[in-house]
């Protein structure tokens, strides 16, 4: 229907995210101060319009195990534009 063409929906979200990375390497040399693991708590919202989603998330680090000496991760905001195939 024509009224569905511009249908919008706002969906709040809450969850967890995890990042893991091995050490950086180049020509079989492993670099110190790289790699590790971090877990985040996150919350945000996604606006859906037709097949598009515009997402904004706020991430709060809750656990970090970084290799060697690295600066700790801070809170971050991530925005994402996604097209959904159906």
mmCIF file of N, CA and C in Angstrom:
data_model
loop_
_atom_site.group_PDB
_atom_site.id
_atom_site.type_symbol
_atom_site.label_atom_id
_atom_site.label_comp_id
_atom_site.label_asym_id
_atom_site.label_seq_id
_atom_site.Cartn_x
_atom_site.Cartn_y
_atom_site.Cartn_z
ATOM 1 N N UNK A 1 0.844 -1.186 0.000
ATOM 2 C CA UNK A 1 0.000 0.000 0.000
ATOM 3 C C UNK A 1 0.881 1.237 0.000
ATOM 4 N N UNK A 2 0.360 2.294 -0.547
ATOM 5 C CA UNK A 2 1.135 3.538 -0.650
ATOM 6 C C UNK A 2 1.502 4.083 0.723
ATOM 7 N N UNK A 3 0.628 3.884 1.724
ATOM 8 C CA UNK A 3 0.915 4.404 3.061
ATOM 9 C C UNK A 3 2.077 3.665 3.721
ATOM 10 N N UNK A 4 2.376 2.430 3.285
ATOM 11 C CA UNK A 4 3.471 1.663 3.859
ATOM 12 C C UNK A 4 4.833 2.062 3.314
ATOM 13 N N UNK A 5 4.866 2.808 2.206
ATOM 14 C CA UNK A 5 6.131 3.142 1.550
ATOM 15 C C UNK A 5 7.050 3.916 2.486
ATOM 16 N N UNK A 6 6.507 4.824 3.250
ATOM 17 C CA UNK A 6 7.338 5.645 4.133
ATOM 18 C C UNK A 6 7.139 5.286 5.602
ATOM 19 N N UNK A 7 6.696 4.075 5.871
ATOM 20 C CA UNK A 7 6.485 3.635 7.247
ATOM 21 C C UNK A 7 7.797 3.689 8.020
ATOM 22 N N UNK A 8 7.751 4.267 9.200
ATOM 23 C CA UNK A 8 8.929 4.405 10.038
ATOM 24 C C UNK A 8 8.695 3.642 11.338
ATOM 25 N N UNK A 9 9.778 3.094 11.860
ATOM 26 C CA UNK A 9 9.688 2.410 13.149
ATOM 27 C C UNK A 9 10.969 2.692 13.921
ATOM 28 N N UNK A 10 10.826 3.066 15.179
ATOM 29 C CA UNK A 10 11.963 3.327 16.059
ATOM 30 C C UNK A 10 12.049 2.171 17.052
ATOM 31 N N UNK A 11 13.226 1.536 17.124
ATOM 32 C CA UNK A 11 13.379 0.369 17.992
ATOM 33 C C UNK A 11 14.566 0.570 18.938
ATOM 34 N N UNK A 12 14.307 0.698 20.257
ATOM 35 C CA UNK A 12 15.414 0.796 21.214
ATOM 36 C C UNK A 12 16.070 -0.574 21.404
ATOM 37 N N UNK A 13 17.360 -0.564 21.737
ATOM 38 C CA UNK A 13 18.097 -1.813 21.940
ATOM 39 C C UNK A 13 18.995 -1.712 23.163
ATOM 40 N N UNK A 14 19.304 -2.880 23.727
ATOM 41 C CA UNK A 14 20.263 -3.004 24.818
ATOM 42 C C UNK A 14 20.948 -4.349 24.633
ATOM 43 N N UNK A 15 22.246 -4.423 24.949
ATOM 44 C CA UNK A 15 22.920 -5.698 24.763
ATOM 45 C C UNK A 15 24.381 -5.659 25.166
ATOM 46 N N UNK A 16 25.116 -6.628 24.653
ATOM 47 C CA UNK A 16 26.555 -6.719 24.894
ATOM 48 C C UNK A 16 27.257 -6.893 23.559
ATOM 49 N N UNK A 17 28.514 -6.520 23.533
ATOM 50 C CA UNK A 17 29.351 -6.708 22.349
ATOM 51 C C UNK A 17 30.735 -7.113 22.815
ATOM 52 N N UNK A 18 31.430 -7.877 21.978
ATOM 53 C CA UNK A 18 32.767 -8.345 22.315
ATOM 54 C C UNK A 18 33.679 -8.119 21.124
ATOM 55 N N UNK A 19 34.884 -7.649 21.399
ATOM 56 C CA UNK A 19 35.910 -7.504 20.367
ATOM 57 C C UNK A 19 37.110 -8.351 20.770
ATOM 58 N N UNK A 20 37.675 -9.069 19.807
ATOM 59 C CA UNK A 20 38.888 -9.841 20.027
ATOM 60 C C UNK A 20 39.812 -9.606 18.849
ATOM 61 N N UNK A 21 41.089 -9.451 19.138
ATOM 62 C CA UNK A 21 42.068 -9.256 18.079
ATOM 63 C C UNK A 21 43.362 -9.952 18.461
ATOM 64 N N UNK A 22 43.930 -10.693 17.506
ATOM 65 C CA UNK A 22 45.270 -11.236 17.696
ATOM 66 C C UNK A 22 46.286 -10.102 17.596
ATOM 67 N N UNK A 23 47.501 -10.391 17.927
ATOM 68 C CA UNK A 23 48.559 -9.387 17.764
ATOM 69 C C UNK A 23 48.693 -9.003 16.291
ATOM 70 N N UNK A 24 49.027 -7.745 16.051
ATOM 71 C CA UNK A 24 49.341 -7.316 14.694
ATOM 72 C C UNK A 24 50.619 -7.998 14.241
ATOM 73 N N UNK A 25 50.659 -8.419 12.989
ATOM 74 C CA UNK A 25 51.858 -9.070 12.443
ATOM 75 C C UNK A 25 52.178 -8.485 11.072
ATOM 76 N N UNK A 26 53.451 -8.546 10.740
ATOM 77 C CA UNK A 26 53.924 -8.149 9.411
ATOM 78 C C UNK A 26 55.157 -8.974 9.107
ATOM 79 N N UNK A 27 55.099 -9.713 8.033
ATOM 80 C CA UNK A 27 56.214 -10.572 7.617
ATOM 81 C C UNK A 27 56.708 -11.438 8.771
ATOM 82 N N UNK A 28 55.768 -12.131 9.415
ATOM 83 C CA UNK A 28 56.050 -13.063 10.511
ATOM 84 C C UNK A 28 56.596 -12.407 11.777
ATOM 85 N N UNK A 29 56.510 -11.100 11.898
ATOM 86 C CA UNK A 29 56.916 -10.398 13.111
ATOM 87 C C UNK A 29 55.657 -9.967 13.850
ATOM 88 N N UNK A 30 55.542 -10.338 15.126
ATOM 89 C CA UNK A 30 54.410 -9.933 15.953
ATOM 90 C C UNK A 30 54.756 -8.666 16.709
ATOM 91 N N UNK A 31 53.856 -7.688 16.660
ATOM 92 C CA UNK A 31 54.094 -6.408 17.317
ATOM 93 C C UNK A 31 53.556 -6.413 18.739
ATOM 94 N N UNK A 32 54.380 -5.987 19.687
ATOM 95 C CA UNK A 32 53.948 -5.829 21.066
ATOM 96 C C UNK A 32 52.966 -4.667 21.138
ATOM 97 N N UNK A 33 52.165 -4.653 22.173
ATOM 98 C CA UNK A 33 51.218 -3.560 22.365
ATOM 99 C C UNK A 33 50.039 -3.632 21.402
ATOM 100 N N UNK A 34 49.714 -4.829 20.957
ATOM 101 C CA UNK A 34 48.560 -4.990 20.067
ATOM 102 C C UNK A 34 47.792 -6.241 20.459
ATOM 103 N N UNK A 35 46.517 -6.255 20.138
ATOM 104 C CA UNK A 35 45.687 -7.418 20.402
ATOM 105 C C UNK A 35 45.105 -7.439 21.800
ATOM 106 N N UNK A 36 44.097 -8.276 21.957
ATOM 107 C CA UNK A 36 43.459 -8.437 23.249
ATOM 108 C C UNK A 36 41.972 -8.654 23.099
ATOM 109 N N UNK A 37 41.276 -8.481 24.207
ATOM 110 C CA UNK A 37 39.845 -8.762 24.273
ATOM 111 C C UNK A 37 39.166 -7.678 25.090
ATOM 112 N N UNK A 38 37.968 -7.291 24.673
ATOM 113 C CA UNK A 38 37.175 -6.310 25.420
ATOM 114 C C UNK A 38 35.701 -6.643 25.280
ATOM 115 N N UNK A 39 34.969 -6.478 26.376
ATOM 116 C CA UNK A 39 33.524 -6.663 26.400
ATOM 117 C C UNK A 39 32.872 -5.323 26.718
ATOM 118 N N UNK A 40 31.777 -5.034 26.035
ATOM 119 C CA UNK A 40 31.030 -3.789 26.225
ATOM 120 C C UNK A 40 29.589 -4.092 26.608
ATOM 121 N N UNK A 41 28.998 -3.222 27.428
ATOM 122 C CA UNK A 41 27.547 -3.123 27.560
ATOM 123 C C UNK A 41 27.136 -2.012 26.601
ATOM 124 N N UNK A 42 25.996 -2.179 25.942
ATOM 125 C CA UNK A 42 25.595 -1.134 25.001
ATOM 126 C C UNK A 42 24.093 -0.916 25.020
ATOM 127 N N UNK A 43 23.719 0.296 24.602
ATOM 128 C CA UNK A 43 22.308 0.634 24.423
ATOM 129 C C UNK A 43 22.214 1.653 23.299
ATOM 130 N N UNK A 44 21.066 1.718 22.696
ATOM 131 C CA UNK A 44 20.894 2.654 21.600
ATOM 132 C C UNK A 44 19.531 2.514 20.968
ATOM 133 N N UNK A 45 19.454 2.936 19.703
ATOM 134 C CA UNK A 45 18.200 2.888 18.978
ATOM 135 C C UNK A 45 18.466 2.761 17.486
ATOM 136 N N UNK A 46 17.505 2.178 16.796
ATOM 137 C CA UNK A 46 17.564 2.070 15.338
ATOM 138 C C UNK A 46 16.271 2.630 14.768
ATOM 139 N N UNK A 47 16.411 3.493 13.778
ATOM 140 C CA UNK A 47 15.268 4.014 13.035
ATOM 141 C C UNK A 47 15.192 3.253 11.725
ATOM 142 N N UNK A 48 14.066 2.582 11.487
ATOM 143 C CA UNK A 48 13.841 1.845 10.250
ATOM 144 C C UNK A 48 12.924 2.657 9.348
ATOM 145 N N UNK A 49 13.342 2.858 8.101
ATOM 146 C CA UNK A 49 12.534 3.500 7.072
ATOM 147 C C UNK A 49 12.682 2.657 5.813
ATOM 148 N N UNK A 50 11.574 2.052 5.390
ATOM 149 C CA UNK A 50 11.601 1.132 4.253
ATOM 150 C C UNK A 50 12.656 0.052 4.513
ATOM 151 N N UNK A 51 13.611 -0.139 3.627
ATOM 152 C CA UNK A 51 14.644 -1.170 3.795
ATOM 153 C C UNK A 51 15.903 -0.642 4.478
ATOM 154 N N UNK A 52 15.860 0.551 5.005
ATOM 155 C CA UNK A 52 17.027 1.177 5.619
ATOM 156 C C UNK A 52 16.910 1.182 7.133
ATOM 157 N N UNK A 53 18.050 1.050 7.798
ATOM 158 C CA UNK A 53 18.119 1.187 9.244
ATOM 159 C C UNK A 53 19.232 2.148 9.611
ATOM 160 N N UNK A 54 18.923 3.151 10.423
ATOM 161 C CA UNK A 54 19.923 4.098 10.929
ATOM 162 C C UNK A 54 20.060 3.830 12.417
ATOM 163 N N UNK A 55 21.255 3.377 12.833
ATOM 164 C CA UNK A 55 21.487 2.883 14.179
ATOM 165 C C UNK A 55 22.508 3.759 14.898
ATOM 166 N N UNK A 56 22.203 4.094 16.147
ATOM 167 C CA UNK A 56 23.143 4.791 17.031
ATOM 168 C C UNK A 56 23.261 3.981 18.312
ATOM 169 N N UNK A 57 24.491 3.641 18.699
ATOM 170 C CA UNK A 57 24.725 2.834 19.895
ATOM 171 C C UNK A 57 25.779 3.505 20.777
ATOM 172 N N UNK A 58 25.606 3.390 22.085
ATOM 173 C CA UNK A 58 26.574 3.879 23.069
ATOM 174 C C UNK A 58 27.178 2.654 23.756
ATOM 175 N N UNK A 59 28.494 2.524 23.695
ATOM 176 C CA UNK A 59 29.213 1.360 24.228
ATOM 177 C C UNK A 59 30.001 1.754 25.475
ATOM 178 N N UNK A 60 29.875 0.941 26.532
ATOM 179 C CA UNK A 60 30.582 1.163 27.798
ATOM 180 C C UNK A 60 31.441 -0.067 28.071
ATOM 181 N N UNK A 61 32.783 0.082 28.134
ATOM 182 C CA UNK A 61 33.621 -1.087 28.414
ATOM 183 C C UNK A 61 33.395 -1.604 29.834
ATOM 184 N N UNK A 62 33.193 -2.924 29.943
ATOM 185 C CA UNK A 62 32.980 -3.523 31.265
ATOM 186 C C UNK A 62 34.082 -4.524 31.619
ATOM 187 N N UNK A 63 34.844 -4.991 30.639
ATOM 188 C CA UNK A 63 35.949 -5.910 30.887
ATOM 189 C C UNK A 63 36.967 -5.756 29.755
ATOM 190 N N UNK A 64 38.260 -5.657 30.135
ATOM 191 C CA UNK A 64 39.322 -5.533 29.136
ATOM 192 C C UNK A 64 40.498 -6.410 29.523
ATOM 193 N N UNK A 65 40.991 -7.174 28.576
ATOM 194 C CA UNK A 65 42.226 -7.937 28.738
ATOM 195 C C UNK A 65 43.064 -7.663 27.484
ATOM 196 N N UNK A 66 43.889 -6.626 27.592
ATOM 197 C CA UNK A 66 44.698 -6.199 26.458
ATOM 198 C C UNK A 66 46.116 -6.738 26.613
ATOM 199 N N UNK A 67 46.729 -7.102 25.502
ATOM 200 C CA UNK A 67 48.101 -7.609 25.537
ATOM 201 C C UNK A 67 49.079 -6.470 25.824
ATOM 202 N N UNK A 68 50.062 -6.753 26.651
ATOM 203 C CA UNK A 68 51.156 -5.811 26.916
ATOM 204 C C UNK A 68 50.614 -4.500 27.471
ATOM 205 N N UNK A 69 51.297 -3.405 27.170
ATOM 206 C CA UNK A 69 50.898 -2.083 27.657
ATOM 207 C C UNK A 69 50.158 -1.362 26.531
ATOM 208 N N UNK A 70 48.855 -1.132 26.749
ATOM 209 C CA UNK A 70 48.021 -0.414 25.787
ATOM 210 C C UNK A 70 47.088 0.517 26.558
ATOM 211 N N UNK A 71 46.705 1.628 25.955
ATOM 212 C CA UNK A 71 45.702 2.466 26.622
ATOM 213 C C UNK A 71 44.377 1.726 26.692
ATOM 214 N N UNK A 72 43.674 1.890 27.806
ATOM 215 C CA UNK A 72 42.375 1.244 27.946
ATOM 216 C C UNK A 72 41.352 1.912 27.042
ATOM 217 N N UNK A 73 40.388 1.122 26.599
ATOM 218 C CA UNK A 73 39.291 1.643 25.794
ATOM 219 C C UNK A 73 38.387 2.494 26.656
ATOM 220 N N UNK A 74 37.829 3.519 26.069
ATOM 221 C CA UNK A 74 36.866 4.401 26.734
ATOM 222 C C UNK A 74 35.488 4.154 26.139
ATOM 223 N N UNK A 75 34.484 4.857 26.678
ATOM 224 C CA UNK A 75 33.143 4.786 26.113
ATOM 225 C C UNK A 75 33.194 5.255 24.668
ATOM 226 N N UNK A 76 32.276 4.745 23.852
ATOM 227 C CA UNK A 76 32.260 5.155 22.450
ATOM 228 C C UNK A 76 30.835 5.168 21.909
ATOM 229 N N UNK A 77 30.649 5.969 20.874
ATOM 230 C CA UNK A 77 29.385 6.029 20.144
ATOM 231 C C UNK A 77 29.655 5.500 18.748
ATOM 232 N N UNK A 78 28.783 4.610 18.288
ATOM 233 C CA UNK A 78 28.919 4.048 16.949
ATOM 234 C C UNK A 78 27.611 4.287 16.205
ATOM 235 N N UNK A 79 27.725 4.813 14.989
ATOM 236 C CA UNK A 79 26.570 5.019 14.127
ATOM 237 C C UNK A 79 26.715 4.122 12.916
ATOM 238 N N UNK A 80 25.606 3.615 12.420
ATOM 239 C CA UNK A 80 25.644 2.689 11.303
ATOM 240 C C UNK A 80 24.419 2.880 10.435
ATOM 241 N N UNK A 81 24.619 2.898 9.134
ATOM 242 C CA UNK A 81 23.535 2.933 8.165
ATOM 243 C C UNK A 81 23.526 1.586 7.448
ATOM 244 N N UNK A 82 22.388 0.890 7.472
ATOM 245 C CA UNK A 82 22.294 -0.459 6.922
ATOM 246 C C UNK A 82 21.134 -0.551 5.946
ATOM 247 N N UNK A 83 21.382 -1.258 4.841
ATOM 248 C CA UNK A 83 20.300 -1.579 3.904
ATOM 249 C C UNK A 83 19.955 -3.054 4.062
ATOM 250 N N UNK A 84 18.658 -3.360 4.222
ATOM 251 C CA UNK A 84 18.197 -4.726 4.423
ATOM 252 C C UNK A 84 17.584 -5.259 3.135
ATOM 253 N N UNK A 85 18.106 -6.395 2.663
ATOM 254 C CA UNK A 85 17.559 -7.063 1.485
ATOM 255 C C UNK A 85 16.419 -7.972 1.937
ATOM 256 N N UNK A 86 15.321 -7.932 1.202
ATOM 257 C CA UNK A 86 14.226 -8.851 1.542
ATOM 258 C C UNK A 86 13.550 -9.385 0.294
#
